[in-house]
XYZ file of C-alpha atoms in Angstrom:
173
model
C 36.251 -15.273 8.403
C 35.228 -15.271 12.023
C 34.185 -11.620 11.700
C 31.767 -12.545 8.673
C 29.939 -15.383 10.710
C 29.099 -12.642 13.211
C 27.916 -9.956 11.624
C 26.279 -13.162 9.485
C 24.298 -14.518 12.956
C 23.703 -11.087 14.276
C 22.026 -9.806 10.932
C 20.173 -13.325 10.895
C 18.944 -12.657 14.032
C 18.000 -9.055 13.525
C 15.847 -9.998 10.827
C 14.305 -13.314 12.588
C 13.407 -10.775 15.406
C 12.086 -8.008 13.020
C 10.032 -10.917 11.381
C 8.930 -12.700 14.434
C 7.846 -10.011 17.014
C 5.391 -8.405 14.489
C 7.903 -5.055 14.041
C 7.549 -6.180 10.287
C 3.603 -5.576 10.237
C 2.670 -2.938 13.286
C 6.329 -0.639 12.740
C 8.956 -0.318 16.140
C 9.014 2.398 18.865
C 12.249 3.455 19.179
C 12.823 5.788 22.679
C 14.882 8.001 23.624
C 17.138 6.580 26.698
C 17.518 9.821 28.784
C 13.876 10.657 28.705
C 11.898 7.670 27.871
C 8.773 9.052 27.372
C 10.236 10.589 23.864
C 9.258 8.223 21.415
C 9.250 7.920 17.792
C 7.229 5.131 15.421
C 8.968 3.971 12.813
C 8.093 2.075 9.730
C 7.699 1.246 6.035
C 4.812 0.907 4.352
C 3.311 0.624 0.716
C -0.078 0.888 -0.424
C -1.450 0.614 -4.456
C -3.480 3.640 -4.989
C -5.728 3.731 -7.903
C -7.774 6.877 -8.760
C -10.533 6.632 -11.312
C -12.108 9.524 -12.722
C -15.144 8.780 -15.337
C -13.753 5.081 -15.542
C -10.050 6.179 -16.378
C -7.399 4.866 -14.041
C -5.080 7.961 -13.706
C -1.617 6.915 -12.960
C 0.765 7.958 -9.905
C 3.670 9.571 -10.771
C 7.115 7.609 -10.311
C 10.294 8.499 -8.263
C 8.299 11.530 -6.595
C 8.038 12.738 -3.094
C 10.491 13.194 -0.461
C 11.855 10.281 1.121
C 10.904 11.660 4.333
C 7.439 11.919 3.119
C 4.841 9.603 1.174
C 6.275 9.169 -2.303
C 6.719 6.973 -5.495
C 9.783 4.867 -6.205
C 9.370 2.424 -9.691
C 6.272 0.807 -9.131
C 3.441 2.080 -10.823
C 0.657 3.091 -8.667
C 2.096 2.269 -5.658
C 2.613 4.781 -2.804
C 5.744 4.131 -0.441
C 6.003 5.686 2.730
C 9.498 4.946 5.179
C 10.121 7.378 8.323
C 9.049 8.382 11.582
C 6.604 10.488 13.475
C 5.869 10.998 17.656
C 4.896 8.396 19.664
C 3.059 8.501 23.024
C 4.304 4.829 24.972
C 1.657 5.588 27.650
C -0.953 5.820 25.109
C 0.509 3.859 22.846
C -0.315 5.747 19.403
C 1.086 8.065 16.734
C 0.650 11.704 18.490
C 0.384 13.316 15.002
C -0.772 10.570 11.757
C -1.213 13.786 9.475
C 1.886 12.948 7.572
C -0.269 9.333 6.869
C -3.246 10.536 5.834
C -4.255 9.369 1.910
C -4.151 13.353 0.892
C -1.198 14.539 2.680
C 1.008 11.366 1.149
C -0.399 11.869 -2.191
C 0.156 15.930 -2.191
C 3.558 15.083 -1.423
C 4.303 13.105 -4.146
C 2.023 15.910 -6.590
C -0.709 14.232 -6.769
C -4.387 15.926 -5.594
C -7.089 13.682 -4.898
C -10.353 14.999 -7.027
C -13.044 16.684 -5.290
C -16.172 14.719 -4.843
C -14.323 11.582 -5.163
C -15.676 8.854 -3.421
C -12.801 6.083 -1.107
C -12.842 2.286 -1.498
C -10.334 0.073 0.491
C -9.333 -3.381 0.134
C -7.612 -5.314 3.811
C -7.486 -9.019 3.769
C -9.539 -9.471 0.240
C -12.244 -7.482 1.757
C -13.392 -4.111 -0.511
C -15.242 -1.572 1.908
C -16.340 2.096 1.411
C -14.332 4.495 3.783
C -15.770 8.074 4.557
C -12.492 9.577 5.690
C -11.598 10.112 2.078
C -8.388 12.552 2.283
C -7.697 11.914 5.723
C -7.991 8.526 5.645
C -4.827 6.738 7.275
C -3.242 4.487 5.241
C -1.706 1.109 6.548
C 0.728 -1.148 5.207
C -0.081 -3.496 1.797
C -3.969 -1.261 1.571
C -5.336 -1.101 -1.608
C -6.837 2.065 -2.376
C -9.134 3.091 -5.149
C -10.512 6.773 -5.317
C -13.451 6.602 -7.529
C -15.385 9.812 -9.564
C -18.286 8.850 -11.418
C -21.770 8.103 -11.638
C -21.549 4.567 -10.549
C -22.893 3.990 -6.735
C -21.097 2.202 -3.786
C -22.674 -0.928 -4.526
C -21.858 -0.769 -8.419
C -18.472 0.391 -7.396
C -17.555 -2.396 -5.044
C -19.138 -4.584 -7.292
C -16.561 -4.108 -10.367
C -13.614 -3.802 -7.232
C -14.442 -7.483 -6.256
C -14.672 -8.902 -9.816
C -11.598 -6.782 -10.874
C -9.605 -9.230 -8.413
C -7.113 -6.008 -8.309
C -4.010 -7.010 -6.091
C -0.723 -5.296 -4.618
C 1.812 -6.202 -6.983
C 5.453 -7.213 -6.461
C 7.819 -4.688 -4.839
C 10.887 -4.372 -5.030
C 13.666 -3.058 -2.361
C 11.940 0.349 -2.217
Protein backbone atom coordinates (compact mmCIF):
# COMPACT_ATOMS: atom_id res chain seq x y z
CA UNK A 1 0.00 0.00 0.00
CA UNK A 2 2.88 2.25 0.89
CA UNK A 3 4.44 1.55 -2.51
CA UNK A 4 1.11 2.76 -4.33
CA UNK A 5 1.03 6.19 -2.39
CA UNK A 6 4.48 6.78 -3.89
CA UNK A 7 4.46 6.09 -7.15
CA UNK A 8 0.74 7.89 -6.50
CA UNK A 9 2.63 11.42 -5.17
CA UNK A 10 5.51 11.07 -7.52
CA UNK A 11 3.20 10.67 -10.70
CA UNK A 12 1.02 13.59 -9.10
CA UNK A 13 3.83 15.56 -9.01
CA UNK A 14 5.23 14.73 -12.39
CA UNK A 15 2.20 15.85 -13.92
CA UNK A 16 1.67 19.13 -11.59
CA UNK A 17 5.27 19.97 -12.83
CA UNK A 18 4.61 19.05 -16.55
CA UNK A 19 1.40 21.28 -16.14
CA UNK A 20 2.84 24.08 -14.20
CA UNK A 21 6.29 24.92 -15.75
CA UNK A 22 4.74 25.35 -19.27
CA UNK A 23 6.50 21.76 -20.59
CA UNK A 24 2.73 21.05 -21.44
CA UNK A 25 2.50 24.08 -24.03
CA UNK A 26 6.33 24.99 -25.27
CA UNK A 27 7.60 20.83 -25.23
CA UNK A 28 10.94 19.83 -22.71
CA UNK A 29 14.68 19.76 -23.61
CA UNK A 30 15.94 16.77 -22.53
CA UNK A 31 20.18 16.73 -22.56
CA UNK A 32 22.43 14.50 -22.73
CA UNK A 33 24.52 14.38 -19.23
CA UNK A 34 28.05 13.59 -20.61
CA UNK A 35 27.96 16.26 -23.22
CA UNK A 36 25.39 18.76 -22.39
CA UNK A 37 25.32 20.63 -25.30
CA UNK A 38 23.42 17.45 -27.05
CA UNK A 39 19.98 18.25 -26.79
CA UNK A 40 16.80 16.97 -28.01
CA UNK A 41 13.06 18.84 -27.97
CA UNK A 42 10.49 16.84 -27.21
CA UNK A 43 6.79 17.12 -27.50
CA UNK A 44 3.22 16.34 -28.57
CA UNK A 45 1.26 18.23 -30.54
CA UNK A 46 -2.11 18.19 -32.58
CA UNK A 47 -3.36 20.46 -35.06
CA UNK A 48 -7.04 20.15 -37.19
CA UNK A 49 -6.11 20.44 -40.75
CA UNK A 50 -8.78 21.15 -43.18
CA UNK A 51 -8.06 21.28 -46.96
CA UNK A 52 -10.68 22.69 -49.28
CA UNK A 53 -10.49 22.31 -52.84
CA UNK A 54 -13.47 24.12 -54.96
CA UNK A 55 -15.45 24.34 -51.54
CA UNK A 56 -15.07 20.50 -50.70
CA UNK A 57 -13.49 19.72 -47.37
CA UNK A 58 -11.24 16.69 -48.29
CA UNK A 59 -10.73 14.51 -45.35
CA UNK A 60 -7.31 13.30 -43.63
CA UNK A 61 -6.79 9.90 -43.61
CA UNK A 62 -7.01 7.99 -40.12
CA UNK A 63 -4.41 5.78 -38.26
CA UNK A 64 -1.65 6.89 -40.92
CA UNK A 65 1.88 7.99 -40.56
CA UNK A 66 4.63 6.78 -38.54
CA UNK A 67 4.56 7.41 -35.01
CA UNK A 68 7.85 8.90 -35.27
CA UNK A 69 6.52 11.22 -37.80
CA UNK A 70 3.32 13.54 -38.25
CA UNK A 71 0.38 11.17 -38.54
CA UNK A 72 -3.40 10.43 -37.94
CA UNK A 73 -4.73 8.44 -35.01
CA UNK A 74 -9.00 8.40 -34.81
CA UNK A 75 -9.81 11.83 -35.05
CA UNK A 76 -10.90 13.03 -38.19
CA UNK A 77 -8.93 15.79 -39.58
CA UNK A 78 -6.68 16.08 -37.00
CA UNK A 79 -2.88 15.76 -37.45
CA UNK A 80 -0.86 14.33 -34.34
CA UNK A 81 2.65 14.72 -34.10
CA UNK A 82 4.74 13.05 -30.69
CA UNK A 83 8.75 12.79 -30.91
CA UNK A 84 11.86 14.55 -30.94
CA UNK A 85 14.25 16.49 -33.07
CA UNK A 86 17.91 18.52 -32.17
CA UNK A 87 18.05 21.13 -29.96
CA UNK A 88 20.66 23.92 -29.69
CA UNK A 89 20.46 25.09 -25.52
CA UNK A 90 22.75 28.03 -26.44
CA UNK A 91 20.42 29.13 -29.02
CA UNK A 92 17.67 27.81 -27.68
CA UNK A 93 15.72 26.42 -30.90
CA UNK A 94 14.94 23.30 -32.93
CA UNK A 95 18.30 22.91 -35.17
CA UNK A 96 16.24 21.14 -37.90
CA UNK A 97 11.91 21.93 -37.77
CA UNK A 98 11.69 20.15 -41.31
CA UNK A 99 10.06 17.16 -39.78
CA UNK A 100 7.24 20.11 -38.53
CA UNK A 101 6.64 21.72 -41.44
CA UNK A 102 2.62 21.50 -42.68
CA UNK A 103 3.93 19.44 -45.99
CA UNK A 104 6.45 17.21 -44.57
CA UNK A 105 3.75 16.03 -41.63
CA UNK A 106 1.06 15.71 -44.09
CA UNK A 107 3.32 13.64 -46.81
CA UNK A 108 3.95 11.44 -44.05
CA UNK A 109 0.71 10.55 -43.26
CA UNK A 110 -0.10 10.39 -47.55
CA UNK A 111 -1.51 13.26 -47.84
CA UNK A 112 -0.10 16.11 -50.61
CA UNK A 113 -1.09 19.52 -50.12
CA UNK A 114 -2.57 20.89 -53.70
CA UNK A 115 -0.57 23.14 -55.70
CA UNK A 116 -1.67 26.70 -55.75
CA UNK A 117 -3.39 26.27 -52.55
CA UNK A 118 -3.59 29.15 -50.55
CA UNK A 119 -2.78 28.75 -46.03
CA UNK A 120 -5.16 30.13 -43.38
CA UNK A 121 -4.38 29.68 -39.60
CA UNK A 122 -6.41 30.08 -36.63
CA UNK A 123 -4.17 30.83 -32.81
CA UNK A 124 -6.19 32.17 -30.00
CA UNK A 125 -9.63 32.69 -32.18
CA UNK A 126 -7.65 34.75 -34.50
CA UNK A 127 -7.87 33.50 -38.53
CA UNK A 128 -4.73 34.97 -40.45
CA UNK A 129 -3.30 34.24 -43.96
CA UNK A 130 0.23 32.54 -43.72
CA UNK A 131 2.61 32.63 -46.85
CA UNK A 132 4.80 29.74 -45.75
CA UNK A 133 2.20 27.39 -47.11
CA UNK A 134 4.10 23.83 -47.11
CA UNK A 135 6.71 24.84 -44.90
CA UNK A 136 4.78 26.39 -42.57
CA UNK A 137 5.58 25.09 -38.89
CA UNK A 138 2.88 23.87 -37.17
CA UNK A 139 2.35 24.43 -33.32
CA UNK A 140 0.33 22.78 -30.87
CA UNK A 141 -3.88 23.06 -30.91
CA UNK A 142 -3.37 25.33 -34.75
CA UNK A 143 -6.10 25.17 -36.87
CA UNK A 144 -5.23 24.87 -40.34
CA UNK A 145 -7.28 25.31 -43.44
CA UNK A 146 -5.61 24.94 -46.99
CA UNK A 147 -7.93 26.60 -49.32
CA UNK A 148 -8.14 26.15 -53.56
CA UNK A 149 -10.58 28.23 -55.14
CA UNK A 150 -11.62 31.34 -56.54
CA UNK A 151 -12.60 32.98 -53.36
CA UNK A 152 -9.91 35.80 -52.14
CA UNK A 153 -8.19 36.15 -48.67
CA UNK A 154 -10.70 38.42 -47.48
CA UNK A 155 -13.75 36.17 -48.71
CA UNK A 156 -11.83 33.28 -47.35
CA UNK A 157 -11.26 34.53 -43.85
CA UNK A 158 -14.51 35.84 -43.97
CA UNK A 159 -16.48 32.32 -44.16
CA UNK A 160 -13.32 30.96 -41.56
CA UNK A 161 -14.60 33.48 -38.88
CA UNK A 162 -18.36 32.85 -39.36
CA UNK A 163 -17.69 29.04 -39.71
CA UNK A 164 -16.71 29.30 -35.84
CA UNK A 165 -14.56 25.99 -36.85
CA UNK A 166 -12.85 24.66 -33.55
CA UNK A 167 -10.27 21.82 -32.48
CA UNK A 168 -12.39 19.15 -31.38
CA UNK A 169 -12.03 16.72 -28.46
CA UNK A 170 -9.01 14.38 -28.42
CA UNK A 171 -8.60 11.62 -27.09
CA UNK A 172 -5.31 9.82 -25.51
CA UNK A 173 -3.57 9.97 -28.91
Amino acid sequence: VAAVVVVAAALGYSLYYFYSSGSAEKGIVVCNPQDPSECLWQDHIHALVLISIDGVVQGLPTEKGPLAEGHTHEERNVMHWHSSVPYDPVKREIIDESSLTLESSLRSAGVELPEGGRLFVKKASVWERRDEYGGYVWSDRDIIFVAKDGRSDGETLAYLQAANINLPYLGAG
